[in-house]
PDB file of C-alpha atoms in Angstrom:
ATOM      1  CA  MET A  66     155.499-224.795 194.701  1.00  0.00           C
ATOM      2  CA  THR A  67     154.114-225.065 197.413  1.00  0.00           C
ATOM      3  CA  LYS A  68     152.868-221.754 198.458  1.00  0.00           C
ATOM      4  CA  ILE A  69     153.332-220.265 202.143  1.00  0.00           C
ATOM      5  CA  LEU A  70     152.173-216.617 203.486  1.00  0.00           C
ATOM      6  CA  LEU A  71     154.916-215.685 206.264  1.00  0.00           C
ATOM      7  CA  ALA A  72     153.598-213.111 208.736  1.00  0.00           C
ATOM      8  CA  GLU A  73     156.433-211.816 210.729  1.00  0.00           C
ATOM      9  CA  ASP A  74     156.708-207.866 211.847  1.00  0.00           C
ATOM     10  CA  ASP A  75     160.148-208.570 212.831  1.00  0.00           C
ATOM     11  CA  PRO A  76     161.928-207.965 209.614  1.00  0.00           C
ATOM     12  CA  ASN A  77     165.336-209.670 210.675  1.00  0.00           C
ATOM     13  CA  LEU A  78     163.420-212.875 211.647  1.00  0.00           C
ATOM     14  CA  GLY A  79     160.753-212.515 208.746  1.00  0.00           C
ATOM     15  CA  THR A  80     163.731-212.252 206.420  1.00  0.00           C
ATOM     16  CA  LEU A  81     165.574-215.060 207.765  1.00  0.00           C
ATOM     17  CA  LEU A  82     162.811-217.557 207.731  1.00  0.00           C
ATOM     18  CA  GLN A  83     161.700-216.377 203.983  1.00  0.00           C
ATOM     19  CA  GLU A  84     164.970-217.119 203.179  1.00  0.00           C
ATOM     20  CA  TYR A  85     165.348-220.596 204.632  1.00  0.00           C
ATOM     21  CA  LEU A  86     161.975-221.507 203.568  1.00  0.00           C
ATOM     22  CA  THR A  87     162.822-220.432 200.003  1.00  0.00           C
ATOM     23  CA  ILE A  88     166.320-222.389 200.346  1.00  0.00           C
ATOM     24  CA  LYS A  89     164.107-225.512 201.022  1.00  0.00           C
ATOM     25  CA  GLY A  90     161.904-225.247 198.216  1.00  0.00           C
ATOM     26  CA  TYR A  91     159.028-223.465 199.146  1.00  0.00           C
ATOM     27  CA  GLU A  92     157.613-220.365 197.837  1.00  0.00           C
ATOM     28  CA  THR A  93     157.484-217.742 200.315  1.00  0.00           C
ATOM     29  CA  ILE A  94     155.785-214.796 200.375  1.00  0.00           C
ATOM     30  CA  LEU A  95     156.438-211.925 203.675  1.00  0.00           C
ATOM     31  CA  ALA A  96     154.199-209.676 205.364  1.00  0.00           C
ATOM     32  CA  LYS A  97     155.300-207.022 207.331  1.00  0.00           C
ATOM     33  CA  ASP A  98     151.952-206.678 209.383  1.00  0.00           C
ATOM     34  CA  GLY A  99     148.770-208.559 210.067  1.00  0.00           C
ATOM     35  CA  ASP A 100     146.691-205.670 207.566  1.00  0.00           C
ATOM     36  CA  ASP A 101     149.471-206.425 204.740  1.00  0.00           C
ATOM     37  CA  ALA A 102     148.845-209.881 205.594  1.00  0.00           C
ATOM     38  CA  LEU A 103     145.362-210.400 204.726  1.00  0.00           C
ATOM     39  CA  THR A 104     145.577-207.998 201.861  1.00  0.00           C
ATOM     40  CA  LYS A 105     148.078-210.399 200.392  1.00  0.00           C
ATOM     41  CA  PHE A 106     145.905-213.491 201.326  1.00  0.00           C
ATOM     42  CA  VAL A 107     143.144-212.704 199.305  1.00  0.00           C
ATOM     43  CA  GLN A 108     144.945-211.690 196.324  1.00  0.00           C
ATOM     44  CA  GLN A 109     146.694-215.489 195.802  1.00  0.00           C
ATOM     45  CA  ASP A 110     145.967-218.761 197.040  1.00  0.00           C
ATOM     46  CA  TYR A 111     148.168-220.369 199.774  1.00  0.00           C
ATOM     47  CA  ASP A 112     149.139-223.422 200.893  1.00  0.00           C
ATOM     48  CA  LEU A 113     150.037-222.728 204.401  1.00  0.00           C
ATOM     49  CA  CYS A 114     150.000-219.571 206.560  1.00  0.00           C
ATOM     50  CA  ILE A 115     152.751-218.902 209.528  1.00  0.00           C
ATOM     51  CA  PHE A 116     151.402-215.792 211.670  1.00  0.00           C
ATOM     52  CA  ASP A 117     153.173-214.223 214.344  1.00  0.00           C
ATOM     53  CA  VAL A 118     150.859-213.463 217.356  1.00  0.00           C
ATOM     54  CA  MET A 119     152.422-210.108 218.103  1.00  0.00           C
ATOM     55  CA  MET A 120     152.053-207.730 215.303  1.00  0.00           C
ATOM     56  CA  PRO A 121     150.956-204.362 214.952  1.00  0.00           C
ATOM     57  CA  LYS A 122     147.754-203.190 213.267  1.00  0.00           C
ATOM     58  CA  LYS A 123     146.253-206.648 213.285  1.00  0.00           C
ATOM     59  CA  ASP A 124     147.620-209.393 215.695  1.00  0.00           C
ATOM     60  CA  GLY A 125     147.857-213.306 214.463  1.00  0.00           C
ATOM     61  CA  PHE A 126     144.718-213.968 216.103  1.00  0.00           C
ATOM     62  CA  THR A 127     142.500-211.523 215.029  1.00  0.00           C
ATOM     63  CA  LEU A 128     144.073-212.078 211.512  1.00  0.00           C
ATOM     64  CA  ALA A 129     143.494-215.509 211.939  1.00  0.00           C
ATOM     65  CA  LYS A 130     139.843-215.311 212.520  1.00  0.00           C
ATOM     66  CA  GLU A 131     138.963-213.198 209.377  1.00  0.00           C
ATOM     67  CA  VAL A 132     141.214-215.729 207.283  1.00  0.00           C
ATOM     68  CA  ARG A 133     138.519-218.201 208.525  1.00  0.00           C
ATOM     69  CA  MET A 134     135.551-216.503 207.539  1.00  0.00           C
ATOM     70  CA  SER A 135     136.097-217.086 204.074  1.00  0.00           C
ATOM     71  CA  ASP A 136     138.856-220.233 204.526  1.00  0.00           C
ATOM     72  CA  LYS A 137     138.227-223.174 206.549  1.00  0.00           C
ATOM     73  CA  ASP A 138     140.931-225.240 205.396  1.00  0.00           C
ATOM     74  CA  THR A 139     144.278-223.422 204.779  1.00  0.00           C
ATOM     75  CA  PRO A 140     146.598-224.561 207.121  1.00  0.00           C
ATOM     76  CA  ILE A 141     147.460-222.143 209.899  1.00  0.00           C
ATOM     77  CA  ILE A 142     150.365-222.021 212.657  1.00  0.00           C
ATOM     78  CA  PHE A 143     151.400-219.985 214.925  1.00  0.00           C
ATOM     79  CA  LEU A 144     154.503-218.225 216.077  1.00  0.00           C
ATOM     80  CA  THR A 145     154.614-216.488 219.590  1.00  0.00           C
ATOM     81  CA  ALA A 146     156.702-215.344 222.030  1.00  0.00           C
ATOM     82  CA  LYS A 147     153.990-216.238 224.652  1.00  0.00           C
ATOM     83  CA  ALA A 148     154.011-219.668 226.459  1.00  0.00           C
ATOM     84  CA  MET A 149     150.657-219.368 228.422  1.00  0.00           C
ATOM     85  CA  LYS A 150     148.394-222.593 228.234  1.00  0.00           C
ATOM     86  CA  GLU A 151     145.555-219.957 227.217  1.00  0.00           C
ATOM     87  CA  ASP A 152     146.826-218.304 224.672  1.00  0.00           C
ATOM     88  CA  THR A 153     147.809-221.440 222.967  1.00  0.00           C
ATOM     89  CA  LEU A 154     144.407-222.853 223.481  1.00  0.00           C
ATOM     90  CA  GLN A 155     142.705-219.750 221.768  1.00  0.00           C
ATOM     91  CA  GLY A 156     145.269-220.486 218.820  1.00  0.00           C
ATOM     92  CA  PHE A 157     143.661-224.007 218.494  1.00  0.00           C
ATOM     93  CA  LYS A 158     140.101-222.364 219.108  1.00  0.00           C
ATOM     94  CA  LEU A 159     140.503-220.523 216.399  1.00  0.00           C
ATOM     95  CA  GLY A 160     141.333-223.105 213.891  1.00  0.00           C
ATOM     96  CA  ALA A 161     145.530-223.193 213.953  1.00  0.00           C
ATOM     97  CA  ASP A 162     146.946-226.322 213.077  1.00  0.00           C
ATOM     98  CA  ASP A 163     150.158-225.822 214.919  1.00  0.00           C
ATOM     99  CA  TYR A 164     151.495-223.644 217.753  1.00  0.00           C
ATOM    100  CA  MET A 165     155.468-222.793 217.860  1.00  0.00           C
ATOM    101  CA  THR A 166     156.841-220.649 221.064  1.00  0.00           C
ATOM    102  CA  LYS A 167     159.877-218.567 220.099  1.00  0.00           C
ATOM    103  CA  PRO A 168     163.017-219.348 220.174  1.00  0.00           C
ATOM    104  CA  PHE A 169     162.538-222.112 217.776  1.00  0.00           C
ATOM    105  CA  SER A 170     164.744-223.968 215.688  1.00  0.00           C
ATOM    106  CA  MET A 171     164.412-223.537 212.019  1.00  0.00           C
ATOM    107  CA  GLU A 172     164.937-227.441 211.554  1.00  0.00           C
ATOM    108  CA  GLU A 173     161.434-227.796 213.952  1.00  0.00           C
ATOM    109  CA  LEU A 174     159.592-225.227 212.255  1.00  0.00           C
ATOM    110  CA  LEU A 175     160.097-227.064 208.783  1.00  0.00           C
ATOM    111  CA  ALA A 176     159.187-230.720 210.351  1.00  0.00           C
ATOM    112  CA  ARG A 177     156.132-229.480 211.830  1.00  0.00           C
ATOM    113  CA  LEU A 178     155.048-227.211 208.752  1.00  0.00           C
ATOM    114  CA  GLN A 179     155.633-230.874 206.605  1.00  0.00           C
ATOM    115  CA  ALA A 180     153.471-232.695 208.971  1.00  0.00           C
ATOM    116  CA  VAL A 181     151.141-230.087 208.788  1.00  0.00           C
ATOM    117  CA  LEU A 182     151.409-230.013 204.912  1.00  0.00           C
ATOM    118  CA  ARG A 183     151.089-234.048 204.673  1.00  0.00           C
ATOM    119  CA  ARG A 184     147.745-233.990 206.739  1.00  0.00           C
ATOM    120  CA  SER A 185     145.955-231.274 204.636  1.00  0.00           C
ATOM    121  CA  GLN A 186     146.679-233.332 201.465  1.00  0.00           C
ATOM    122  CA  LYS A 187     146.135-236.480 202.975  1.00  0.00           C
ATOM    123  CA  VAL A 188     142.614-235.360 203.996  1.00  0.00           C
ATOM    124  CA  GLU A 189     142.435-233.638 200.584  1.00  0.00           C
ATOM    125  CA  LEU A 190     139.988-230.868 201.712  1.00  0.00           C
ATOM    126  CA  GLN A 191     139.265-229.669 198.258  1.00  0.00           C
ATOM    127  CA  ASN A 192     135.576-229.458 198.549  1.00  0.00           C
ATOM    128  CA  GLU A 193     133.606-227.534 196.281  1.00  0.00           C
ATOM    129  CA  LYS A 194     133.027-223.851 197.846  1.00  0.00           C
ATOM    130  CA  ILE A 195     129.419-223.603 198.177  1.00  0.00           C
ATOM    131  CA  SER A 196     127.593-221.444 195.718  1.00  0.00           C
ATOM    132  CA  ASN A 197     123.849-222.103 196.722  1.00  0.00           C
ATOM    133  CA  PHE A 198     122.094-220.370 199.943  1.00  0.00           C
ATOM    134  CA  ILE A 199     118.946-220.370 200.740  1.00  0.00           C
ATOM    135  CA  ILE A 200     117.547-216.707 202.565  1.00  0.00           C
ATOM    136  CA  ARG A 201     114.350-216.915 204.106  1.00  0.00           C
ATOM    137  CA  GLY A 202     112.137-217.079 200.948  1.00  0.00           C
ATOM    138  CA  PHE A 203     115.398-216.144 198.678  1.00  0.00           C
ATOM    139  CA  ALA A 204     117.252-218.786 196.401  1.00  0.00           C
ATOM    140  CA  PHE A 205     120.733-217.667 195.969  1.00  0.00           C
ATOM    141  CA  ASP A 206     122.590-218.917 193.222  1.00  0.00           C
ATOM    142  CA  ALA A 207     126.078-217.070 193.661  1.00  0.00           C
ATOM    143  CA  GLU A 208     127.827-218.556 190.529  1.00  0.00           C
ATOM    144  CA  LYS A 209     124.962-217.444 188.387  1.00  0.00           C
ATOM    145  CA  GLN A 210     124.660-213.903 190.391  1.00  0.00           C
ATOM    146  CA  LEU A 211     120.806-214.894 190.293  1.00  0.00           C
ATOM    147  CA  LEU A 212     118.245-214.179 193.445  1.00  0.00           C
ATOM    148  CA  GLU A 213     115.123-215.807 192.989  1.00  0.00           C
ATOM    149  CA  ARG A 214     112.101-215.185 194.987  1.00  0.00           C
ATOM    150  CA  ASN A 215     108.015-216.890 194.010  1.00  0.00           C
ATOM    151  CA  GLY A 216     109.676-217.561 190.260  1.00  0.00           C
ATOM    152  CA  GLU A 217     110.875-214.113 189.768  1.00  0.00           C
ATOM    153  CA  SER A 218     114.746-213.344 189.594  1.00  0.00           C
ATOM    154  CA  GLN A 219     116.808-210.791 189.860  1.00  0.00           C
ATOM    155  CA  LYS A 220     120.179-210.626 188.358  1.00  0.00           C
ATOM    156  CA  LEU A 221     123.209-209.117 190.377  1.00  0.00           C
ATOM    157  CA  THR A 222     126.628-207.423 189.093  1.00  0.00           C
ATOM    158  CA  ALA A 223     129.964-209.311 189.895  1.00  0.00           C
ATOM    159  CA  LYS A 224     130.174-206.988 193.405  1.00  0.00           C
ATOM    160  CA  GLU A 225     126.629-207.298 194.660  1.00  0.00           C
ATOM    161  CA  SER A 226     127.010-210.925 194.247  1.00  0.00           C
ATOM    162  CA  ALA A 227     130.200-211.321 195.889  1.00  0.00           C
ATOM    163  CA  LEU A 228     129.150-209.338 199.036  1.00  0.00           C
ATOM    164  CA  LEU A 229     125.967-211.064 199.215  1.00  0.00           C
ATOM    165  CA  LYS A 230     128.149-214.617 199.075  1.00  0.00           C
ATOM    166  CA  LEU A 231     130.447-213.040 202.046  1.00  0.00           C
ATOM    167  CA  LEU A 232     127.584-211.918 204.309  1.00  0.00           C
ATOM    168  CA  CYS A 233     125.726-215.277 203.513  1.00  0.00           C
ATOM    169  CA  GLU A 234     128.328-217.611 204.555  1.00  0.00           C
ATOM    170  CA  ASN A 235     129.252-215.480 207.484  1.00  0.00           C
ATOM    171  CA  MET A 236     125.048-215.344 208.571  1.00  0.00           C
ATOM    172  CA  GLY A 237     124.324-214.510 211.663  1.00  0.00           C
ATOM    173  CA  LYS A 238     128.307-213.384 212.116  1.00  0.00           C
ATOM    174  CA  PRO A 239     130.054-209.990 212.192  1.00  0.00           C
ATOM    175  CA  VAL A 240     131.788-209.038 209.050  1.00  0.00           C
ATOM    176  CA  SER A 241     134.707-206.502 209.021  1.00  0.00           C
ATOM    177  CA  ARG A 242     134.179-203.909 206.837  1.00  0.00           C
ATOM    178  CA  SER A 243     137.979-203.920 206.343  1.00  0.00           C
ATOM    179  CA  PHE A 244     137.536-207.650 205.856  1.00  0.00           C
ATOM    180  CA  ALA A 245     134.760-207.281 203.291  1.00  0.00           C
ATOM    181  CA  LEU A 246     136.694-204.842 201.262  1.00  0.00           C
ATOM    182  CA  LYS A 247     139.383-206.798 200.506  1.00  0.00           C
ATOM    183  CA  MET A 248     137.764-209.869 199.324  1.00  0.00           C
ATOM    184  CA  VAL A 249     135.006-208.086 197.324  1.00  0.00           C
ATOM    185  CA  TRP A 250     136.926-204.864 196.345  1.00  0.00           C
ATOM    186  CA  GLY A 251     140.957-205.939 196.938  1.00  0.00           C
ATOM    187  CA  ASP A 252     141.674-203.076 198.992  1.00  0.00           C
ATOM    188  CA  ASP A 253     140.269-200.753 201.772  1.00  0.00           C
ATOM    189  CA  THR A 254     140.244-197.319 200.581  1.00  0.00           C
ATOM    190  CA  TYR A 255     137.714-194.780 201.753  1.00  0.00           C
ATOM    191  CA  PHE A 256     136.261-194.338 197.735  1.00  0.00           C
ATOM    192  CA  ASN A 257     136.025-198.428 197.298  1.00  0.00           C
ATOM    193  CA  ALA A 258     134.205-197.876 201.417  1.00  0.00           C
ATOM    194  CA  ARG A 259     131.727-195.654 200.095  1.00  0.00           C
ATOM    195  CA  SER A 260     131.424-197.451 197.102  1.00  0.00           C
ATOM    196  CA  MET A 261     130.590-200.619 199.288  1.00  0.00           C
ATOM    197  CA  ASP A 262     128.056-198.765 201.221  1.00  0.00           C
ATOM    198  CA  VAL A 263     125.809-198.496 198.326  1.00  0.00           C
ATOM    199  CA  TYR A 264     125.903-201.810 197.289  1.00  0.00           C
ATOM    200  CA  ILE A 265     124.813-202.811 200.831  1.00  0.00           C
ATOM    201  CA  THR A 266     121.751-200.434 200.076  1.00  0.00           C
ATOM    202  CA  LYS A 267     121.131-202.085 196.876  1.00  0.00           C
ATOM    203  CA  LEU A 268     121.356-205.475 198.539  1.00  0.00           C
ATOM    204  CA  ARG A 269     119.036-204.398 201.244  1.00  0.00           C
ATOM    205  CA  LYS A 270     116.546-202.868 198.319  1.00  0.00           C
ATOM    206  CA  PHE A 271     116.494-206.868 196.608  1.00  0.00           C
ATOM    207  CA  LEU A 272     115.595-208.496 199.773  1.00  0.00           C
ATOM    208  CA  LYS A 273     113.142-206.267 200.999  1.00  0.00           C
ATOM    209  CA  GLU A 274     110.152-208.147 200.354  1.00  0.00           C
ATOM    210  CA  GLU A 275     111.145-210.329 202.972  1.00  0.00           C
ATOM    211  CA  PRO A 276     110.699-208.407 206.045  1.00  0.00           C
ATOM    212  CA  GLU A 277     112.564-210.679 208.817  1.00  0.00           C
ATOM    213  CA  ILE A 278     115.543-210.592 206.165  1.00  0.00           C
ATOM    214  CA  GLN A 279     118.142-207.517 207.876  1.00  0.00           C
ATOM    215  CA  ILE A 280     121.490-206.523 206.836  1.00  0.00           C
ATOM    216  CA  LEU A 281     122.532-204.502 210.070  1.00  0.00           C
ATOM    217  CA  ASN A 282     124.690-201.907 210.325  1.00  0.00           C
ATOM    218  CA  LEU A 283     127.458-202.446 213.338  1.00  0.00           C
ATOM    219  CA  HIS A 284     128.883-199.378 214.406  1.00  0.00           C
ATOM    220  CA  GLY A 285     132.459-199.205 213.870  1.00  0.00           C
ATOM    221  CA  GLU A 286     132.735-203.157 213.035  1.00  0.00           C
ATOM    222  CA  GLY A 287     130.994-203.874 209.716  1.00  0.00           C
ATOM    223  CA  PHE A 288     127.795-205.627 209.090  1.00  0.00           C
ATOM    224  CA  LYS A 289     125.656-208.527 210.054  1.00  0.00           C
ATOM    225  CA  LEU A 290     123.380-210.400 207.774  1.00  0.00           C
ATOM    226  CA  MET A 291     120.024-211.543 210.212  1.00  0.00           C
ATOM    227  CA  VAL A 292     117.155-213.643 209.157  1.00  0.00           C
TER     228      VAL A 292
END
C-alpha cells in the first residue's frame, strides 16, 4: 500500500484529509506539526509527503529542506493559504513536486498526488544510496563502517559511521543538531545531544591526521564538515 506522510497542524483538516486518503486506499500517517513530521519521516519510508507550509515548531519549507538533506527523491506536495508567487517559487526551489493553495477540493488533491506518484514511479528513482566517500586523504566506506588512510583502517561504530555519513552527504552545508539527532539517535533528547557531542569529538580525533578537514560547530545551528 502506498504510504503518505501528511503534516497538517489544523486538527480538523488533518483528520479529514487522513480519513479521505485512507478511504481512497493510501496508508496515511498524520503529523501535528513540523517537528512531529520530521520524527515520523526518519522512522519510516514514505512514497509521498504532503506538508502544510504554515505550521508551529517547524514550518513546511524548513521541514522540506531538512528532509531533502537525506532524501532527494520522495515527492513533496505543499499545502498553503498563501498564493504569493514568491512563496510558490520558494517551494519548488526546495524540491517540491506540486503546490496547492487553500481552499482546494479533495478530488483535486487526489488527482494531483496520483499524477506525482505516477511520475516518481515512472522515473524509478530507486538509486543505490552512496556509501563510499573521499574526505581529503581518507576513504570512508559507510556500509562497512571503515575509515582508511595510507593503508591503515579504523573500524567505526554504527553511530560513528551514521553520523559521519550524514556529514559527508551534506559536506560544506550546515546539518542541524535536531536533524542529526533524529536521523542517527531517533530523537533529540538532552541526553542524546550530549552523546552526539562525544561522537563528534571522536570523529575529529579520527580525522586529525588531515588538518584541512574540520567539523565545525555552528553556534545555535549544528555542525558542518569542511575540507
